[in-house]
Coordinates of C-alpha atoms and ligand atoms in Angstrom, one line a residue:
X1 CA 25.3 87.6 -46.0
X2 CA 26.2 91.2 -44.3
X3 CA 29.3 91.8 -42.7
X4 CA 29.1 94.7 -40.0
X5 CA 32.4 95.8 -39.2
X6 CA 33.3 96.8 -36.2
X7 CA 32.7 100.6 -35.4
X8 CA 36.5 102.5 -36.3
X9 CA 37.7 99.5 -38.9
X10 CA 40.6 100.9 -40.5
X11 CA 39.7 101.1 -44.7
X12 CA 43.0 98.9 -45.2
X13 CA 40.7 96.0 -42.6
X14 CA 38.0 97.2 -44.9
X15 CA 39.5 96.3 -48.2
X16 CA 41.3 93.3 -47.1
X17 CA 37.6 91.7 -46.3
X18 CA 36.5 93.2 -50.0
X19 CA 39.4 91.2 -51.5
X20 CA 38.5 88.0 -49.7
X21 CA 34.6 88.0 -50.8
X22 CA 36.3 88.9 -54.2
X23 CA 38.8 85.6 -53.9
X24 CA 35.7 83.5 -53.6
X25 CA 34.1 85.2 -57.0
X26 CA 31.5 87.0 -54.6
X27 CA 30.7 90.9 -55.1
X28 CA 31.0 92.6 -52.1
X29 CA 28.7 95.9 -51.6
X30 CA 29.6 98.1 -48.9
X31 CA 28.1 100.9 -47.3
X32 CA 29.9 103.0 -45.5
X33 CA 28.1 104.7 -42.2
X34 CA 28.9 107.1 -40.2
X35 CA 29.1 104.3 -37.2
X36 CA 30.2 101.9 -39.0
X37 CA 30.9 100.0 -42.1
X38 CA 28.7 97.2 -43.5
X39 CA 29.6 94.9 -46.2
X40 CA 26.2 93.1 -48.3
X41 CA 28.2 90.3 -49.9
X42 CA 26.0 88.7 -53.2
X43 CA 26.8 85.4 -55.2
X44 CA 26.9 81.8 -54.6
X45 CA 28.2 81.5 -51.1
X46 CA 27.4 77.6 -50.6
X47 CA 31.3 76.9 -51.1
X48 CA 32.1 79.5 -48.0
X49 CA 32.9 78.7 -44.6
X50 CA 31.2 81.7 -43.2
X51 CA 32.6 81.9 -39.7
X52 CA 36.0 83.0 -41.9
X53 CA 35.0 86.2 -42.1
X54 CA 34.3 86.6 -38.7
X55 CA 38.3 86.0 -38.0
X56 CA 39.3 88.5 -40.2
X57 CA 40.5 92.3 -38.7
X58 CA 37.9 94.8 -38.3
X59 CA 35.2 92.6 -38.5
X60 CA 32.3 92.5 -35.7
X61 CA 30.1 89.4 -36.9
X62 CA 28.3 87.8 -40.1
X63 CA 24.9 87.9 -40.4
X64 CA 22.7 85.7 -43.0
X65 CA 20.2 87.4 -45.4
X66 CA 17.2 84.9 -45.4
X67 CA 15.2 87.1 -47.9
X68 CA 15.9 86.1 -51.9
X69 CA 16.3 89.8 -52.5
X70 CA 19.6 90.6 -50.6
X71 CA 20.8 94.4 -51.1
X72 CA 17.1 95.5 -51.6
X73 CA 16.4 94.0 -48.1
X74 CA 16.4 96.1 -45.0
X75 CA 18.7 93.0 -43.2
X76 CA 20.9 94.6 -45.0
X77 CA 20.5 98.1 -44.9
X78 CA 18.1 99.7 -41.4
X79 CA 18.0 102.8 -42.1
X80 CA 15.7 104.3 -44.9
X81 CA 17.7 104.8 -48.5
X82 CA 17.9 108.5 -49.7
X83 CA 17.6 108.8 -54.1
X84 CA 19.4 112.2 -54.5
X85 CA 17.7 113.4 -57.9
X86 CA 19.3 116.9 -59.5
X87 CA 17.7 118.9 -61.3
X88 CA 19.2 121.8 -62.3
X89 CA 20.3 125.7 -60.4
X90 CA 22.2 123.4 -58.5
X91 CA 18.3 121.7 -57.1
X92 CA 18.7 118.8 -55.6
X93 CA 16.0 117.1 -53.7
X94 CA 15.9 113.6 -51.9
X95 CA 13.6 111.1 -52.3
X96 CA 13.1 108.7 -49.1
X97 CA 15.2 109.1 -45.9
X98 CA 13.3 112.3 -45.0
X99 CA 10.5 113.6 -44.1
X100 CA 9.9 115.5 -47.1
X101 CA 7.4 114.0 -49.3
X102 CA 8.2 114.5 -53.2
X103 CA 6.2 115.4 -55.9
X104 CA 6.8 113.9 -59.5
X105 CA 3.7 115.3 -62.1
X106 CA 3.3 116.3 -65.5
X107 CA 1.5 114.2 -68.4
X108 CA 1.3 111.0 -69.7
X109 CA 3.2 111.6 -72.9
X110 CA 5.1 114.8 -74.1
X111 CA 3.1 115.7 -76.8
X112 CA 4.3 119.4 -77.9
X113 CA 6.9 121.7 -76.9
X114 CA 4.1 123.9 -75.5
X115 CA 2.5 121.2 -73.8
X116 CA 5.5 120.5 -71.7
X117 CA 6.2 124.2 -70.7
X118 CA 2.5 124.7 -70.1
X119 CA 2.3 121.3 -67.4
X120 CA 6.2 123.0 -66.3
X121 CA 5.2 125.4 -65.0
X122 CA 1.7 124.5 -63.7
X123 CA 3.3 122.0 -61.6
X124 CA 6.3 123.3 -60.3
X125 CA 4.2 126.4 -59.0
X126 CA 1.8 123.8 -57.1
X127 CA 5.1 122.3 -55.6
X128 CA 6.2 119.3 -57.5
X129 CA 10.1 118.9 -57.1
X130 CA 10.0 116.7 -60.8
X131 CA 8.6 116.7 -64.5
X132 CA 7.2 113.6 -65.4
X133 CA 6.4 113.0 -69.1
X134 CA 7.4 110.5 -71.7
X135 CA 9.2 110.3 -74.8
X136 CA 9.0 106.9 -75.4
X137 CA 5.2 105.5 -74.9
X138 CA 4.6 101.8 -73.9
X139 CA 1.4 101.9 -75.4
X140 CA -1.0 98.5 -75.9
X141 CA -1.8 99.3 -79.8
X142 CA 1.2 99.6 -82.3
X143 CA -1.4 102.5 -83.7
X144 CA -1.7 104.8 -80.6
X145 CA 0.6 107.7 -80.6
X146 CA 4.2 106.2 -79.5
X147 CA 6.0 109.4 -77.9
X148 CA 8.1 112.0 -79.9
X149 CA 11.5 110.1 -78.5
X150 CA 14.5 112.3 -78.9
X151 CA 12.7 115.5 -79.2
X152 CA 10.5 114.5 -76.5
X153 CA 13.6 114.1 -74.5
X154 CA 14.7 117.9 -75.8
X155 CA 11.7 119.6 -74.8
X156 CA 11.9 118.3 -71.5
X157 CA 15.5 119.4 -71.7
X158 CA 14.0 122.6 -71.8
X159 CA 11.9 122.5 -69.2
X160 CA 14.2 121.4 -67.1
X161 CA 16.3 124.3 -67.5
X162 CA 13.4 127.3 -67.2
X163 CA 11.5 125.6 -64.1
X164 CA 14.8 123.9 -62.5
X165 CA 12.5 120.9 -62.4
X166 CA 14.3 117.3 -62.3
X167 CA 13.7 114.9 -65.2
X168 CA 11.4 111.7 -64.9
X169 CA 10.7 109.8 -68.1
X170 CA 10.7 106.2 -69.3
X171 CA 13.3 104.1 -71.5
X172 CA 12.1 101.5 -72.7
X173 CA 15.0 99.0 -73.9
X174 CA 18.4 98.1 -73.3
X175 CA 20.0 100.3 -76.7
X176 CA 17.7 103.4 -75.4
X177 CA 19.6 103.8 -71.6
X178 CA 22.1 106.0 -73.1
X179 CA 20.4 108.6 -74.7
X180 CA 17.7 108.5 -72.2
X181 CA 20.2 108.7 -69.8
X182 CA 22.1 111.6 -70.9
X183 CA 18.2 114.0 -70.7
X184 CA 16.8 112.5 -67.6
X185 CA 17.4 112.9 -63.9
X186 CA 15.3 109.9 -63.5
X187 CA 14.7 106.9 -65.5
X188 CA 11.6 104.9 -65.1
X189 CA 10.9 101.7 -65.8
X190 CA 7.5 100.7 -66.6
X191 CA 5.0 98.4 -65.2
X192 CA 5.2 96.4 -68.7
X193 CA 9.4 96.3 -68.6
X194 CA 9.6 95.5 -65.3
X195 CA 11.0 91.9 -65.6
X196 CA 12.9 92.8 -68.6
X197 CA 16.1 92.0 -67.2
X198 CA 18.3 93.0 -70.2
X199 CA 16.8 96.6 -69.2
X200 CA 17.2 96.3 -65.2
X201 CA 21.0 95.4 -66.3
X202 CA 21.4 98.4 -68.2
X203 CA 19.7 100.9 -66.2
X204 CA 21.9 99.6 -63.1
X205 CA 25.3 99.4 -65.1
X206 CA 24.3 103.3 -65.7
X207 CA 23.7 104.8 -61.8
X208 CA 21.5 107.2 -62.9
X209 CA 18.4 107.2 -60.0
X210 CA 16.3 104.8 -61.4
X211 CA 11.8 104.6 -60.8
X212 CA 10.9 101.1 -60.8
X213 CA 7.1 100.5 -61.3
X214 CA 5.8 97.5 -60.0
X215 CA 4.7 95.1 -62.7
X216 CA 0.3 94.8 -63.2
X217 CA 0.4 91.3 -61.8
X218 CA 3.8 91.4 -59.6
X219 CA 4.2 90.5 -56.2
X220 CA 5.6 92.7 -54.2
X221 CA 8.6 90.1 -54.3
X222 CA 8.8 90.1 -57.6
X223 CA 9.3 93.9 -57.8
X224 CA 12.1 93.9 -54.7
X225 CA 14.0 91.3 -56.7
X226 CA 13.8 93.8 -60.0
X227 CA 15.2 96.3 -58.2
X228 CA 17.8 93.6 -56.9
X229 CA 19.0 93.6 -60.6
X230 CA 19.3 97.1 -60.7
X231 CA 21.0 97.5 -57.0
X232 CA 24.0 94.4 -57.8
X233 CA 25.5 96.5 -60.4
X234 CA 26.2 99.1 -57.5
X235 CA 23.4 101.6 -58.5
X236 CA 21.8 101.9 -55.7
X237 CA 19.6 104.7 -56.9
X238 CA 16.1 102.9 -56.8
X239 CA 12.9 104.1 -55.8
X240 CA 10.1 101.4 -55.8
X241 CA 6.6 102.5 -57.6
X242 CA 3.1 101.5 -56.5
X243 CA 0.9 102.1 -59.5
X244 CA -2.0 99.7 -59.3
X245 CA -2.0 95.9 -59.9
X246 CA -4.6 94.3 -62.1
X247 CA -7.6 92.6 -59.9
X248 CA -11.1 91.4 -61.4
X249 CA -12.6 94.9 -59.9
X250 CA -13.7 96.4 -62.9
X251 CA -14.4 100.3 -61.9
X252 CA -10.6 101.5 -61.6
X253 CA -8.3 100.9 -64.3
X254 CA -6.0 99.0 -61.4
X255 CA -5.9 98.4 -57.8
X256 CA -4.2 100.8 -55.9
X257 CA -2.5 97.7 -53.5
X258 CA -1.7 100.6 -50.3
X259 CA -1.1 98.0 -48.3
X260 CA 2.2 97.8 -50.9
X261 CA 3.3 101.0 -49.1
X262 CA 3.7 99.9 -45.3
X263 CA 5.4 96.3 -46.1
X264 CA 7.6 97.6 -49.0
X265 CA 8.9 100.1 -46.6
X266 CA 9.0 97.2 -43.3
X267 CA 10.9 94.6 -46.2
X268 CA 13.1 97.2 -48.2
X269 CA 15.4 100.5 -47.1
X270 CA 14.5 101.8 -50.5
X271 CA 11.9 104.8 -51.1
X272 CA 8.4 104.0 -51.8
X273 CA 6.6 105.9 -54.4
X274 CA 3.1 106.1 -55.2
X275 CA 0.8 106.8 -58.6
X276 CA -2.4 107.1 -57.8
X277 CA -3.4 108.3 -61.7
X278 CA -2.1 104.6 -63.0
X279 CA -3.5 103.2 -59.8
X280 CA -7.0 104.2 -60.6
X281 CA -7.1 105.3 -64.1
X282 CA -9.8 108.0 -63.1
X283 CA -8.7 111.5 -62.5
X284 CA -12.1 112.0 -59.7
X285 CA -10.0 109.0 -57.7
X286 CA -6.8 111.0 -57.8
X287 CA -7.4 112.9 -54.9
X288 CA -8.1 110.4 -52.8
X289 CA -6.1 108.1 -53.5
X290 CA -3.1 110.4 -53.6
X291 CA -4.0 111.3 -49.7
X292 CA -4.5 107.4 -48.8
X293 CA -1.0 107.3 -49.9
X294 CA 0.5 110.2 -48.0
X295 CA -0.9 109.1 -44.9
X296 CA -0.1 105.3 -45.6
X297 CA 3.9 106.8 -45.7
X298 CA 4.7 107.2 -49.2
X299 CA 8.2 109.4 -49.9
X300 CA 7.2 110.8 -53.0
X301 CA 4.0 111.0 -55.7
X302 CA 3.7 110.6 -59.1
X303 CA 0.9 112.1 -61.1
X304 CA -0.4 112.6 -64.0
X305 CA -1.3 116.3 -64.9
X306 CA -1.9 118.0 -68.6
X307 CA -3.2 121.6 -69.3
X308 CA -6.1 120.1 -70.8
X309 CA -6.4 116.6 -70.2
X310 CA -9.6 116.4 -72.4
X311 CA -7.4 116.6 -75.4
X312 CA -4.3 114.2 -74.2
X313 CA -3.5 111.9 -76.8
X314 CA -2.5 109.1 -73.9
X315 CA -4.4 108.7 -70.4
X316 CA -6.5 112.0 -70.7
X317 CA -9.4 110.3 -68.3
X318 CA -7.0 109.8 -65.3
X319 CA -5.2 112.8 -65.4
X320 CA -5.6 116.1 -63.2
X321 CA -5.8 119.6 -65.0
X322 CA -3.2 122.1 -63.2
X323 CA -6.3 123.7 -60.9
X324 CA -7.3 119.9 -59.7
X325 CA -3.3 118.9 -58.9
X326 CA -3.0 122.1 -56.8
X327 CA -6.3 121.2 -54.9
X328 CA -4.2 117.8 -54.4
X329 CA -1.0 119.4 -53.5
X330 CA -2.9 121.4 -50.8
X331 CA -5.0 118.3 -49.1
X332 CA -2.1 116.4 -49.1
X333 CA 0.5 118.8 -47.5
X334 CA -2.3 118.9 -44.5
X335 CA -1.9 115.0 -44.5
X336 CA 1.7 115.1 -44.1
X337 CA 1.9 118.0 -41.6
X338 CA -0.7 115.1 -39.6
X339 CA 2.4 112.6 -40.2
X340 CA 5.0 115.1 -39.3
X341 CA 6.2 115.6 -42.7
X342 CA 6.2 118.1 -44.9
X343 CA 5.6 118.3 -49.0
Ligands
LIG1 C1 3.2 105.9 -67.4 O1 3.8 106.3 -66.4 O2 2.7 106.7 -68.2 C2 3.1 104.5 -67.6 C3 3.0 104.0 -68.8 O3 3.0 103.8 -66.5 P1 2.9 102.2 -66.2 O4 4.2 101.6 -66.7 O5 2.8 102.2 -64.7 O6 1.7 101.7 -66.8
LIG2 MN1 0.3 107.3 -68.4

C-alpha cells in the first residue's frame, strides 16, 4: 500500500503515520517530494484495517499496490528514480531521471594494472561517465582465469582517481560486499547471482548504488522483485540491467530482450540499463545493438571495451577495441539527440 500525504503535512503528521505502520510490524518507506510526501508501506498487511490510515492527520488517501514487487513498482513511485553515482573530483553523474544517457565501459575482467589505465583512459576520452571491469570473475569453468580480486579492486582504485571515472565492478557473495564496497561506486550483480538473495540482502543493507543484471532465464518479474530485495532495506540505489536472456537462437551468445527496455521503464521508476556486449556476445553486434537501445530509452550503457580484445583472457569476441567504442559513442549520441537526449 502507498500513503500520499496531503501536500504541506507537517513531518510530526509524517512520523506519527511512520510509527503506526511500525506498530503493526510493517516497514514504512517514504519519499519525500517536493509536492508532497508518499509513504510505500511493505509487510504483511492482511491484519490492517486500511481505511485507518486514511483518518490519521496529514494523510490524503491509501492506495493498494496490486503488483508483487511494491517499492520497485511505479504505483509507488511516478516519477523516474535518479542513481547518483560519484566518482571522484567531486564527479557526480545520474543515472535515470534525465535526459542524459550514461556510459559504463571498460573490460570484462581487470587483467593488469596497464590494462586498466589503458581501457581508462580510452573510454573516458570517448565519453563514458564509468569504468567497468571485474575483480571477481563469475566464470563457467573453475579453470578459466577468476579475476585478480583485491588488487583488481586497487588498480581500479587507481583509475578512478587519474580519469575521475566512477567504479563498476561485481561482488560476488554475501562476505565480499564490504571490501567491494569500500573500491566501487557501483556494485553489480551478475546475471548468475541474481536470485542469490543472501547477496541482494547484503548489497541493500550497504546503500551503495547497486547494477542488477537480469538473470539468463528471468522474467522481467523476476528481476523487479530482485531489486525488491535490494530496495526494502532502504537502498534505493538500483539500476535494472538488460544483458540478454538465453533463447534457442543459436547465433548471439543471448537475446538482447529490447522490448525489456520500454515495459521495465512503464512497470518500474528505476533506471534501465542496457549491455549489448553480454546481450550478443559478438563485438560486430555491438553497435547495433547499442543504438537499438538508445533509441528504445535506455538511461545508461554498459559495454565491454579492452585495448586489444584479441588477447582478453575473458569475453575477448564481444568486446569493442577503444577505436570501435568511440565509433559507438558517436552513432549513438546522434540517436539520443533524435530522442532529445544527450550522451
Ligand atoms: C560481466 O559483466 O562481465 C558479466 C559476467 O555479466 P553477466 O553477469 O551479465 O553475465
Ligand atoms: Mn564479461
Amino acid at each position: 500500500m502507498v500513503i500520499i500525504m496531503k501536500s504541506g503535512a507537517s513531518v510530526k503528521e509524517i512520523s506519527s503515520v511512520v510509527n503506526r505502520i511500525e506498530e503493526f510490524g510493517m516497514k514504512a518507506h517514504p519519499i519525500y517530494g517536493e509536492e508532497r510526501t508518499v509513504i510505500g508501506v511493505v509487510g504483511d498487511e492482511r491484519p490492517v484495517d486500511k481505511s485507518l490510515f486514511d483518518t490519521l492527520a496529514g494523510v490524503e488517501n491509501t492506495l493498494p499496490i496490486l503488483k508483487p514487487y511494491k517499492l520497485a513498482s511505479r504505483e509507488f513511485r511516478k516519477q523516474d528514480s535518479a542513481v547518483h553515482i560519484f566518482g571522484t573530483n567531486g564527479n557526480s553523474v545520474n543515472v535515470g531521471g534525465s535526459p542524459n544517457i550514461i556510459l559504463m565501459a571498460g573490460p570484462c575482467a581487470v587483467e593488469s594494472r596497464e590494462q586498466i589505465l589503458e581501457s581508462a583512459h580510452a573510454v573516458k576520452e570517448a565519453g563514458a561517465k564509468a569504468l567497468r571491469g571485474g575483480a571477481f570473475k563469475p566464470r563457467t569453468s573453475p579453470y578459466s582465469f577468476q579475476g585478480h580480486g583485491e588488487q583488481g579492486l586497487e588498480w581500479m582504485a587507481e583509475a578512478r582517481e587519474k580519469y575521475g571515472l566512477a567504479i563498476v565492478t561485481e561482488v560476488m557473495s554475501p562476505d565480499q560486499v564490504p571490501l567491494v564496497a569500500r573500491y566501487a561506486d557501483v556494485m553489480q550483480i551478475g546475471a548468475r547471482n541474481m536470485q542469490n538473495f543472501a547477496l541482494l540482502n547484503a548489497v541493500g543493507e550497504s546503500m551503495k548504488p547497486v547494477l542488477l543484471k537480469r538473470g539468463m532465464s528471468a522474467t522481467m518479474e523476476e528481476l523487479l522483485m530482485a531489486a525488491e530485495y535490494i530496495l526494502s532495506h532502504g537502498n534505493y540505489n538500483v539500476m535494472l540491467c538488460e544483458r540478454g536472456i538465453r533463447t534457442f537462437e543459436k547465433y548471439t551468445r543471448n537475446t538482447l530482450d529490447i522490448n525489456a527496455v520500454p515495459v521495465l521503464k512503464h512497470l518500474s521508476h528505476l533506471p534501465v540499463v542496457v549491455d549489448p556486449s553480454h546481450a550478443t556476445g559478438k563485438s560486430e553486434y555491438v553497435l547495433a545493438t547499442s543504438r537499438a537501445a538508445v533509441a528504445a530509452g535506455a538511461d545508461g550503457l554498459i559495454i565491454e571495451v579492452h585495448p586489444d580484445p584479441s588477447r582478453a583472457m575473458s569475453d575477448g569476441a564481444q568486446t569493442l577495441t577503444p577505436e570501435q567504442f568511440a565509433e559507438t559513442v558517436r552513432q549513438c549520441r546522434r540517436i539520443a539527440e533524435a530522442m532529445d537526449r544527450t550522451i
